[in-house]
């Protein structure tokens, strides 16, 4: 239900915009976000956007990345500026939704971002 795109190869200092389109309907969304997994590392949170519009960013990307959503297109974005080699990772989009008292997590398939020095 989540289709991520927009990854690629970019030089340090460059920019990319990731997109995550949701097909179908997901009800009771609590938050949407982007996560990443760098080679040999654990998956980490990059940015989240709650249903109320509040954003949260990892310290390592604050001031460089911006999360946003176009509700008409049902698409989540991650604008990444001033990219660094340490931003190299597979980026995954996520939607967290309530189902009763439980939480369901939906994941996109991942899109690879490679930043060359």
PDB file of C-alpha atoms in Angstrom:
ATOM      1  CA  UNK A   1       0.000   0.000   0.000  1.00  0.00           C
ATOM      2  CA  UNK A   2       3.017   2.291   0.349  1.00  0.00           C
ATOM      3  CA  UNK A   3       5.166   2.931  -2.702  1.00  0.00           C
ATOM      4  CA  UNK A   4       8.419   4.809  -2.139  1.00  0.00           C
ATOM      5  CA  UNK A   5      10.438   6.444  -4.876  1.00  0.00           C
ATOM      6  CA  UNK A   6      12.955   9.190  -5.521  1.00  0.00           C
ATOM      7  CA  UNK A   7      16.199   7.658  -4.363  1.00  0.00           C
ATOM      8  CA  UNK A   8      19.369   7.822  -6.390  1.00  0.00           C
ATOM      9  CA  UNK A   9      23.013   8.797  -6.514  1.00  0.00           C
ATOM     10  CA  UNK A  10      23.912  12.357  -5.606  1.00  0.00           C
ATOM     11  CA  UNK A  11      27.079  14.219  -4.706  1.00  0.00           C
ATOM     12  CA  UNK A  12      27.638  15.580  -1.227  1.00  0.00           C
ATOM     13  CA  UNK A  13      25.868  18.904  -0.844  1.00  0.00           C
ATOM     14  CA  UNK A  14      23.171  17.940  -3.303  1.00  0.00           C
ATOM     15  CA  UNK A  15      19.443  17.416  -2.834  1.00  0.00           C
ATOM     16  CA  UNK A  16      16.868  14.706  -3.386  1.00  0.00           C
ATOM     17  CA  UNK A  17      13.156  14.459  -2.728  1.00  0.00           C
ATOM     18  CA  UNK A  18      11.689  11.139  -1.718  1.00  0.00           C
ATOM     19  CA  UNK A  19       8.030  10.368  -2.289  1.00  0.00           C
ATOM     20  CA  UNK A  20       5.778   7.765  -0.721  1.00  0.00           C
ATOM     21  CA  UNK A  21       2.384   7.253  -2.289  1.00  0.00           C
ATOM     22  CA  UNK A  22      -0.304   5.455  -0.354  1.00  0.00           C
ATOM     23  CA  UNK A  23      -2.626   3.390  -2.497  1.00  0.00           C
ATOM     24  CA  UNK A  24      -5.870   2.348  -0.943  1.00  0.00           C
ATOM     25  CA  UNK A  25      -7.183   3.651   2.334  1.00  0.00           C
ATOM     26  CA  UNK A  26      -5.568   3.444   5.753  1.00  0.00           C
ATOM     27  CA  UNK A  27      -7.855   4.558   8.564  1.00  0.00           C
ATOM     28  CA  UNK A  28      -7.041   5.973  11.986  1.00  0.00           C
ATOM     29  CA  UNK A  29      -3.568   7.136  11.062  1.00  0.00           C
ATOM     30  CA  UNK A  30      -1.525   8.244  14.035  1.00  0.00           C
ATOM     31  CA  UNK A  31       1.654   9.247  12.247  1.00  0.00           C
ATOM     32  CA  UNK A  32       3.646   8.918   9.043  1.00  0.00           C
ATOM     33  CA  UNK A  33       7.368   8.916   8.786  1.00  0.00           C
ATOM     34  CA  UNK A  34      10.639   8.109   7.107  1.00  0.00           C
ATOM     35  CA  UNK A  35      13.217   5.706   8.460  1.00  0.00           C
ATOM     36  CA  UNK A  36      16.545   4.594   7.062  1.00  0.00           C
ATOM     37  CA  UNK A  37      18.980   1.730   7.353  1.00  0.00           C
ATOM     38  CA  UNK A  38      22.594   2.353   6.516  1.00  0.00           C
ATOM     39  CA  UNK A  39      24.907  -0.546   5.623  1.00  0.00           C
ATOM     40  CA  UNK A  40      25.769  -2.510   8.745  1.00  0.00           C
ATOM     41  CA  UNK A  41      23.550  -0.394  10.986  1.00  0.00           C
ATOM     42  CA  UNK A  42      20.167  -0.631  12.619  1.00  0.00           C
ATOM     43  CA  UNK A  43      17.137   1.058  11.138  1.00  0.00           C
ATOM     44  CA  UNK A  44      16.719   4.560  12.535  1.00  0.00           C
ATOM     45  CA  UNK A  45      14.030   7.199  12.527  1.00  0.00           C
ATOM     46  CA  UNK A  46      14.635  10.111  10.186  1.00  0.00           C
ATOM     47  CA  UNK A  47      11.469  12.186  10.460  1.00  0.00           C
ATOM     48  CA  UNK A  48       7.848  11.824  11.470  1.00  0.00           C
ATOM     49  CA  UNK A  49       4.663  13.771  10.816  1.00  0.00           C
ATOM     50  CA  UNK A  50       1.749  13.195  13.151  1.00  0.00           C
ATOM     51  CA  UNK A  51      -1.891  13.330  12.119  1.00  0.00           C
ATOM     52  CA  UNK A  52      -2.129  16.663  13.930  1.00  0.00           C
ATOM     53  CA  UNK A  53       0.716  18.077  11.849  1.00  0.00           C
ATOM     54  CA  UNK A  54       3.534  17.932  14.353  1.00  0.00           C
ATOM     55  CA  UNK A  55       6.961  17.062  12.979  1.00  0.00           C
ATOM     56  CA  UNK A  56       9.943  15.410  14.587  1.00  0.00           C
ATOM     57  CA  UNK A  57      13.430  14.957  13.180  1.00  0.00           C
ATOM     58  CA  UNK A  58      16.532  13.025  14.056  1.00  0.00           C
ATOM     59  CA  UNK A  59      19.235  15.382  15.293  1.00  0.00           C
ATOM     60  CA  UNK A  60      21.472  14.361  12.410  1.00  0.00           C
ATOM     61  CA  UNK A  61      19.043  15.721   9.798  1.00  0.00           C
ATOM     62  CA  UNK A  62      17.567  18.755  11.534  1.00  0.00           C
ATOM     63  CA  UNK A  63      17.818  21.841   9.372  1.00  0.00           C
ATOM     64  CA  UNK A  64      18.558  19.781   6.250  1.00  0.00           C
ATOM     65  CA  UNK A  65      15.533  17.491   5.788  1.00  0.00           C
ATOM     66  CA  UNK A  66      11.850  18.426   5.655  1.00  0.00           C
ATOM     67  CA  UNK A  67       8.926  16.028   5.898  1.00  0.00           C
ATOM     68  CA  UNK A  68       5.608  17.003   4.355  1.00  0.00           C
ATOM     69  CA  UNK A  69       2.445  15.528   2.938  1.00  0.00           C
ATOM     70  CA  UNK A  70       0.080  16.312   0.088  1.00  0.00           C
ATOM     71  CA  UNK A  71      -3.251  14.929   1.256  1.00  0.00           C
ATOM     72  CA  UNK A  72      -4.867  15.419  -2.153  1.00  0.00           C
ATOM     73  CA  UNK A  73      -2.245  13.117  -3.681  1.00  0.00           C
ATOM     74  CA  UNK A  74      -2.058  10.899  -0.593  1.00  0.00           C
ATOM     75  CA  UNK A  75       1.689  11.217  -0.802  1.00  0.00           C
ATOM     76  CA  UNK A  76       4.334  11.752   1.852  1.00  0.00           C
ATOM     77  CA  UNK A  77       7.566  13.547   0.970  1.00  0.00           C
ATOM     78  CA  UNK A  78      11.047  13.913   2.377  1.00  0.00           C
ATOM     79  CA  UNK A  79      13.000  16.831   0.989  1.00  0.00           C
ATOM     80  CA  UNK A  80      16.677  16.227   1.653  1.00  0.00           C
ATOM     81  CA  UNK A  81      19.124  19.089   1.220  1.00  0.00           C
ATOM     82  CA  UNK A  82      22.846  19.410   1.866  1.00  0.00           C
ATOM     83  CA  UNK A  83      23.220  15.648   1.699  1.00  0.00           C
ATOM     84  CA  UNK A  84      26.237  14.031   3.322  1.00  0.00           C
ATOM     85  CA  UNK A  85      27.902  10.670   2.697  1.00  0.00           C
ATOM     86  CA  UNK A  86      26.599   9.508   6.072  1.00  0.00           C
ATOM     87  CA  UNK A  87      23.046   9.938   4.740  1.00  0.00           C
ATOM     88  CA  UNK A  88      23.664   6.960   2.450  1.00  0.00           C
ATOM     89  CA  UNK A  89      21.022   4.360   3.295  1.00  0.00           C
ATOM     90  CA  UNK A  90      17.882   2.633   2.185  1.00  0.00           C
ATOM     91  CA  UNK A  91      14.999   4.906   3.109  1.00  0.00           C
ATOM     92  CA  UNK A  92      11.635   3.466   4.101  1.00  0.00           C
ATOM     93  CA  UNK A  93       8.335   5.234   4.508  1.00  0.00           C
ATOM     94  CA  UNK A  94       5.995   4.205   7.278  1.00  0.00           C
ATOM     95  CA  UNK A  95       2.403   4.749   8.305  1.00  0.00           C
ATOM     96  CA  UNK A  96       1.327   3.968  11.840  1.00  0.00           C
ATOM     97  CA  UNK A  97      -2.396   3.443  12.342  1.00  0.00           C
ATOM     98  CA  UNK A  98      -4.631   2.480  15.220  1.00  0.00           C
ATOM     99  CA  UNK A  99      -6.665  -0.690  15.040  1.00  0.00           C
ATOM    100  CA  UNK A 100      -8.664  -0.735  18.235  1.00  0.00           C
ATOM    101  CA  UNK A 101      -6.086  -0.587  21.014  1.00  0.00           C
ATOM    102  CA  UNK A 102      -3.363  -1.980  18.760  1.00  0.00           C
ATOM    103  CA  UNK A 103      -1.061  -0.247  16.312  1.00  0.00           C
ATOM    104  CA  UNK A 104      -0.478  -1.443  12.759  1.00  0.00           C
ATOM    105  CA  UNK A 105       2.631  -0.414  10.878  1.00  0.00           C
ATOM    106  CA  UNK A 106       2.684  -0.210   7.097  1.00  0.00           C
ATOM    107  CA  UNK A 107       6.015  -0.029   5.278  1.00  0.00           C
ATOM    108  CA  UNK A 108       7.081   0.934   1.808  1.00  0.00           C
ATOM    109  CA  UNK A 109       9.586  -1.179  -0.058  1.00  0.00           C
ATOM    110  CA  UNK A 110      12.545   1.161   0.451  1.00  0.00           C
ATOM    111  CA  UNK A 111      14.428   3.435  -1.878  1.00  0.00           C
ATOM    112  CA  UNK A 112      18.224   3.641  -1.968  1.00  0.00           C
ATOM    113  CA  UNK A 113      19.973   6.953  -1.464  1.00  0.00           C
ATOM    114  CA  UNK A 114      23.709   7.045  -2.169  1.00  0.00           C
ATOM    115  CA  UNK A 115      25.700  10.188  -1.426  1.00  0.00           C
ATOM    116  CA  UNK A 116      29.203  10.360  -2.867  1.00  0.00           C
ATOM    117  CA  UNK A 117      31.944  12.465  -1.323  1.00  0.00           C
TER     118      UNK A 117
END
